[in-house]
PDB file of C-alpha atoms in Angstrom:
ATOM      1  CA  MET A   1      -0.100   0.205   0.259  1.00 47.00           C
ATOM      2  CA  SER A   2       1.629   3.643  -0.759  1.00 68.00           C
ATOM      3  CA  HIS A   3       1.831   6.265   1.831  1.00 83.00           C
ATOM      4  CA  ILE A   4      -0.347   9.484   1.043  1.00 89.00           C
ATOM      5  CA  THR A   5      -0.631  12.889   2.730  1.00 95.00           C
ATOM      6  CA  VAL A   6      -3.689  13.173   3.973  1.00 96.00           C
ATOM      7  CA  LEU A   7      -5.575  16.557   4.991  1.00 97.00           C
ATOM      8  CA  GLY A   8      -8.133  17.279   7.556  1.00 96.00           C
ATOM      9  CA  PHE A   9     -10.574  19.767   8.402  1.00 97.00           C
ATOM     10  CA  ASP A  10     -12.333  21.017  11.676  1.00 93.00           C
ATOM     11  CA  TYR A  11     -14.997  22.957   9.574  1.00 95.00           C
ATOM     12  CA  GLY A  12     -16.434  26.143  11.647  1.00 91.00           C
ATOM     13  CA  LYS A  13     -18.903  28.784  10.325  1.00 91.00           C
ATOM     14  CA  ALA A  14     -16.205  31.538  11.129  1.00 92.00           C
ATOM     15  CA  ARG A  15     -12.740  29.582  11.000  1.00 93.00           C
ATOM     16  CA  ILE A  16     -11.604  26.152   9.676  1.00 95.00           C
ATOM     17  CA  GLY A  17      -8.790  24.375  10.964  1.00 94.00           C
ATOM     18  CA  VAL A  18      -6.081  22.783   8.816  1.00 96.00           C
ATOM     19  CA  ALA A  19      -4.177  19.571   9.599  1.00 96.00           C
ATOM     20  CA  ILE A  20      -1.689  17.387   7.917  1.00 97.00           C
ATOM     21  CA  THR A  21      -0.568  13.872   8.047  1.00 94.00           C
ATOM     22  CA  ASN A  22       1.335  11.057   5.854  1.00 90.00           C
ATOM     23  CA  THR A  23       0.331   8.034   6.527  1.00 87.00           C
ATOM     24  CA  LEU A  24       4.111   6.766   6.271  1.00 87.00           C
ATOM     25  CA  THR A  25       4.601   8.189   9.716  1.00 86.00           C
ATOM     26  CA  GLY A  26       1.099   8.552  10.857  1.00 84.00           C
ATOM     27  CA  ILE A  27       1.598  11.754  12.905  1.00 89.00           C
ATOM     28  CA  ALA A  28      -0.668  14.535  12.344  1.00 92.00           C
ATOM     29  CA  THR A  29       0.350  18.090  12.657  1.00 93.00           C
ATOM     30  CA  PRO A  30      -1.952  21.732  12.833  1.00 93.00           C
ATOM     31  CA  GLN A  31      -1.399  23.467   9.849  1.00 94.00           C
ATOM     32  CA  SER A  32      -3.249  26.607   9.400  1.00 93.00           C
ATOM     33  CA  THR A  33      -6.532  28.305   9.914  1.00 93.00           C
ATOM     34  CA  ILE A  34      -8.414  28.896   7.226  1.00 96.00           C
ATOM     35  CA  GLN A  35     -11.636  31.940   7.722  1.00 94.00           C
ATOM     36  CA  ALA A  36     -15.013  31.435   7.101  1.00 93.00           C
ATOM     37  CA  HIS A  37     -17.399  33.938   6.283  1.00 91.00           C
ATOM     38  CA  ASP A  38     -20.959  33.398   7.205  1.00 86.00           C
ATOM     39  CA  GLY A  39     -20.477  29.825   6.842  1.00 86.00           C
ATOM     40  CA  THR A  40     -18.715  30.113   3.100  1.00 94.00           C
ATOM     41  CA  PRO A  41     -15.257  29.199   3.280  1.00 96.00           C
ATOM     42  CA  ASP A  42     -11.834  31.094   1.839  1.00 97.00           C
ATOM     43  CA  TRP A  43     -11.774  28.261  -1.052  1.00 98.00           C
ATOM     44  CA  ASN A  44      -8.643  30.575  -2.287  1.00 97.00           C
ATOM     45  CA  ALA A  45      -6.937  29.666   1.192  1.00 97.00           C
ATOM     46  CA  ILE A  46      -8.091  25.847   0.453  1.00 98.00           C
ATOM     47  CA  THR A  47      -6.749  25.780  -3.033  1.00 98.00           C
ATOM     48  CA  ARG A  48      -3.295  27.191  -1.861  1.00 97.00           C
ATOM     49  CA  CYS A  49      -3.076  24.483   1.019  1.00 96.00           C
ATOM     50  CA  LEU A  50      -3.871  21.691  -1.157  1.00 97.00           C
ATOM     51  CA  GLN A  51      -1.748  22.693  -3.893  1.00 97.00           C
ATOM     52  CA  GLU A  52       1.084  23.044  -1.441  1.00 96.00           C
ATOM     53  CA  TRP A  53       0.318  19.825   0.233  1.00 96.00           C
ATOM     54  CA  GLN A  54      -0.834  17.790  -2.770  1.00 96.00           C
ATOM     55  CA  PRO A  55      -3.028  15.620  -0.491  1.00 97.00           C
ATOM     56  CA  LYS A  56      -4.243  12.307  -1.912  1.00 96.00           C
ATOM     57  CA  ARG A  57      -7.686  12.403   0.367  1.00 96.00           C
ATOM     58  CA  LEU A  58      -9.216  14.708   2.352  1.00 97.00           C
ATOM     59  CA  VAL A  59     -10.799  14.055   6.046  1.00 96.00           C
ATOM     60  CA  VAL A  60     -13.657  16.117   7.902  1.00 96.00           C
ATOM     61  CA  GLY A  61     -14.460  16.173  10.807  1.00 92.00           C
ATOM     62  CA  MET A  62     -18.677  15.523  12.035  1.00 90.00           C
ATOM     63  CA  PRO A  63     -19.446  16.595  15.479  1.00 84.00           C
ATOM     64  CA  ARG A  64     -22.344  14.218  17.160  1.00 75.00           C
ATOM     65  CA  LYS A  65     -24.302  15.504  20.649  1.00 65.00           C
ATOM     66  CA  LEU A  66     -23.194  13.456  23.562  1.00 64.00           C
ATOM     67  CA  ASP A  67     -26.166  11.235  22.794  1.00 68.00           C
ATOM     68  CA  GLY A  68     -25.309  10.185  19.474  1.00 67.00           C
ATOM     69  CA  SER A  69     -27.840  12.114  17.455  1.00 69.00           C
ATOM     70  CA  ASP A  70     -26.892  14.575  14.597  1.00 71.00           C
ATOM     71  CA  SER A  71     -25.437  18.053  15.524  1.00 75.00           C
ATOM     72  CA  ALA A  72     -26.408  21.254  14.090  1.00 81.00           C
ATOM     73  CA  MET A  73     -23.710  21.363  12.376  1.00 85.00           C
ATOM     74  CA  GLN A  74     -24.155  18.625  10.306  1.00 89.00           C
ATOM     75  CA  GLU A  75     -26.130  19.960   7.095  1.00 93.00           C
ATOM     76  CA  PRO A  76     -23.238  22.653   6.642  1.00 94.00           C
ATOM     77  CA  ILE A  77     -20.679  20.474   6.994  1.00 94.00           C
ATOM     78  CA  LEU A  78     -22.023  18.409   4.373  1.00 95.00           C
ATOM     79  CA  ARG A  79     -22.081  21.321   2.384  1.00 96.00           C
ATOM     80  CA  PHE A  80     -18.517  21.763   2.663  1.00 97.00           C
ATOM     81  CA  ILE A  81     -17.770  17.886   2.048  1.00 97.00           C
ATOM     82  CA  ARG A  82     -19.809  18.199  -1.330  1.00 97.00           C
ATOM     83  CA  GLN A  83     -18.270  21.275  -2.145  1.00 97.00           C
ATOM     84  CA  LEU A  84     -14.385  19.875  -1.633  1.00 98.00           C
ATOM     85  CA  GLU A  85     -15.238  16.924  -3.650  1.00 97.00           C
ATOM     86  CA  GLY A  86     -16.952  18.982  -6.708  1.00 97.00           C
ATOM     87  CA  ARG A  87     -13.835  21.570  -6.654  1.00 97.00           C
ATOM     88  CA  TYR A  88     -10.952  18.750  -5.991  1.00 98.00           C
ATOM     89  CA  HIS A  89     -12.119  15.773  -6.992  1.00 98.00           C
ATOM     90  CA  LEU A  90     -10.475  13.756  -3.929  1.00 97.00           C
ATOM     91  CA  PRO A  91     -12.178  11.145  -1.827  1.00 96.00           C
ATOM     92  CA  VAL A  92     -13.583  13.185   1.440  1.00 97.00           C
ATOM     93  CA  ASP A  93     -13.867  10.512   4.558  1.00 95.00           C
ATOM     94  CA  VAL A  94     -15.934  11.738   7.597  1.00 92.00           C
ATOM     95  CA  VAL A  95     -14.597  11.141  10.911  1.00 88.00           C
ATOM     96  CA  SER A  96     -17.306  11.032  14.018  1.00 81.00           C
ATOM     97  CA  GLU A  97     -16.042  13.236  16.157  1.00 78.00           C
ATOM     98  CA  GLN A  98     -17.217  15.029  19.616  1.00 65.00           C
ATOM     99  CA  LEU A  99     -15.068  17.439  21.623  1.00 57.00           C
ATOM    100  CA  SER A 100     -12.611  17.566  19.537  1.00 61.00           C
ATOM    101  CA  SER A 101     -12.401  21.449  20.206  1.00 59.00           C
ATOM    102  CA  LEU A 102     -12.769  20.967  23.928  1.00 62.00           C
ATOM    103  CA  GLU A 103     -10.005  18.276  23.916  1.00 63.00           C
ATOM    104  CA  ALA A 104      -7.355  20.761  21.601  1.00 62.00           C
ATOM    105  CA  GLU A 105      -8.381  23.309  24.329  1.00 62.00           C
ATOM    106  CA  GLN A 106      -7.473  21.256  26.735  1.00 68.00           C
ATOM    107  CA  ARG A 107      -3.988  20.074  25.324  1.00 63.00           C
ATOM    108  CA  LEU A 108      -3.364  23.559  24.724  1.00 57.00           C
ATOM    109  CA  LYS A 109      -3.882  24.518  28.190  1.00 61.00           C
ATOM    110  CA  GLN A 110      -1.475  22.063  29.517  1.00 62.00           C
ATOM    111  CA  ALA A 111       1.271  22.757  26.999  1.00 58.00           C
ATOM    112  CA  ARG A 112       0.789  26.235  28.779  1.00 57.00           C
ATOM    113  CA  GLN A 113       1.161  24.905  31.925  1.00 53.00           C
ATOM    114  CA  VAL A 114       4.296  23.318  30.956  1.00 51.00           C
ATOM    115  CA  GLY A 115       6.536  26.612  29.570  1.00 56.00           C
ATOM    116  CA  ARG A 116       4.240  27.751  26.943  1.00 50.00           C
ATOM    117  CA  LYS A 117       3.601  31.629  27.667  1.00 58.00           C
ATOM    118  CA  ARG A 118       1.004  33.278  25.559  1.00 56.00           C
ATOM    119  CA  LYS A 119      -2.906  32.790  25.297  1.00 56.00           C
ATOM    120  CA  VAL A 120      -4.320  29.728  23.695  1.00 53.00           C
ATOM    121  CA  ARG A 121      -6.015  31.617  20.362  1.00 65.00           C
ATOM    122  CA  LYS A 122      -8.891  30.358  18.590  1.00 73.00           C
ATOM    123  CA  GLU A 123      -7.249  29.525  15.637  1.00 74.00           C
ATOM    124  CA  GLU A 124      -4.923  27.226  17.599  1.00 80.00           C
ATOM    125  CA  ILE A 125      -7.732  25.108  18.956  1.00 79.00           C
ATOM    126  CA  ASP A 126      -9.261  25.127  15.367  1.00 84.00           C
ATOM    127  CA  GLN A 127      -5.983  23.641  13.875  1.00 86.00           C
ATOM    128  CA  ILE A 128      -5.623  20.986  17.119  1.00 85.00           C
ATOM    129  CA  ALA A 129      -8.752  19.937  16.585  1.00 88.00           C
ATOM    130  CA  ALA A 130      -8.078  19.524  13.210  1.00 92.00           C
ATOM    131  CA  THR A 131      -5.199  17.638  14.257  1.00 92.00           C
ATOM    132  CA  ILE A 132      -7.438  15.274  16.565  1.00 89.00           C
ATOM    133  CA  ILE A 133      -9.795  14.232  13.730  1.00 92.00           C
ATOM    134  CA  LEU A 134      -6.813  12.779  11.841  1.00 92.00           C
ATOM    135  CA  GLU A 135      -5.670  11.050  14.478  1.00 89.00           C
ATOM    136  CA  SER A 136      -9.103   9.606  15.169  1.00 86.00           C
ATOM    137  CA  TRP A 137      -8.534   9.167  10.989  1.00 91.00           C
ATOM    138  CA  MET A 138      -5.366   7.627  11.511  1.00 89.00           C
ATOM    139  CA  GLN A 139      -6.533   5.291  14.219  1.00 84.00           C
ATOM    140  CA  GLU A 140      -9.580   3.237  12.000  1.00 79.00           C
ATOM    141  CA  TYR A 141      -6.619   3.572   8.841  1.00 74.00           C
ATOM    142  CA  THR A 142      -3.843   1.490  11.115  1.00 70.00           C
ATOM    143  CA  HIS A 143      -6.364  -0.591  12.416  1.00 66.00           C
ATOM    144  CA  GLY A 144      -7.473  -1.564   8.696  1.00 64.00           C
ATOM    145  CA  GLN A 145     -10.845  -0.395   8.001  1.00 49.00           C
ATOM    146  CA  GLN A 146     -10.103   2.306   5.793  1.00 52.00           C
ATOM    147  CA  LYS A 147      -9.987   1.269   2.475  1.00 51.00           C
ATOM    148  CA  LEU A 148      -7.461   3.437   0.438  1.00 53.00           C
TER     149      LEU A 148
END
């Protein structure tokens, strides 16, 4: 099986966190935060990301409520996924995720306790949330559940 670059997205109506992984290393890292205006992503910025990293697959987090039901973000995220597929003609995997932004904030606060000086910014939370989404995808991939 070949090793590929994968971009992950934590979609939000104001900001979209982006992270990157390679199936060879299996390490997901925060990449950037892309602005969105009233739910419309900055498609030029997304295009630049894809041109720079040349991913073969995209991953988008789909939040669920704690009881497992659909969140209010389901429809906007599904629209974002359809637009990604239509614009870039790449496969898009959806990862069920809960509380990735909360976990991201906790990770950043822990980093702050061990020497990080500056305040946690929303953009950083979005990037770490995208990293967590990719980490979840990688767990599925390494356990043979993903078919590339």
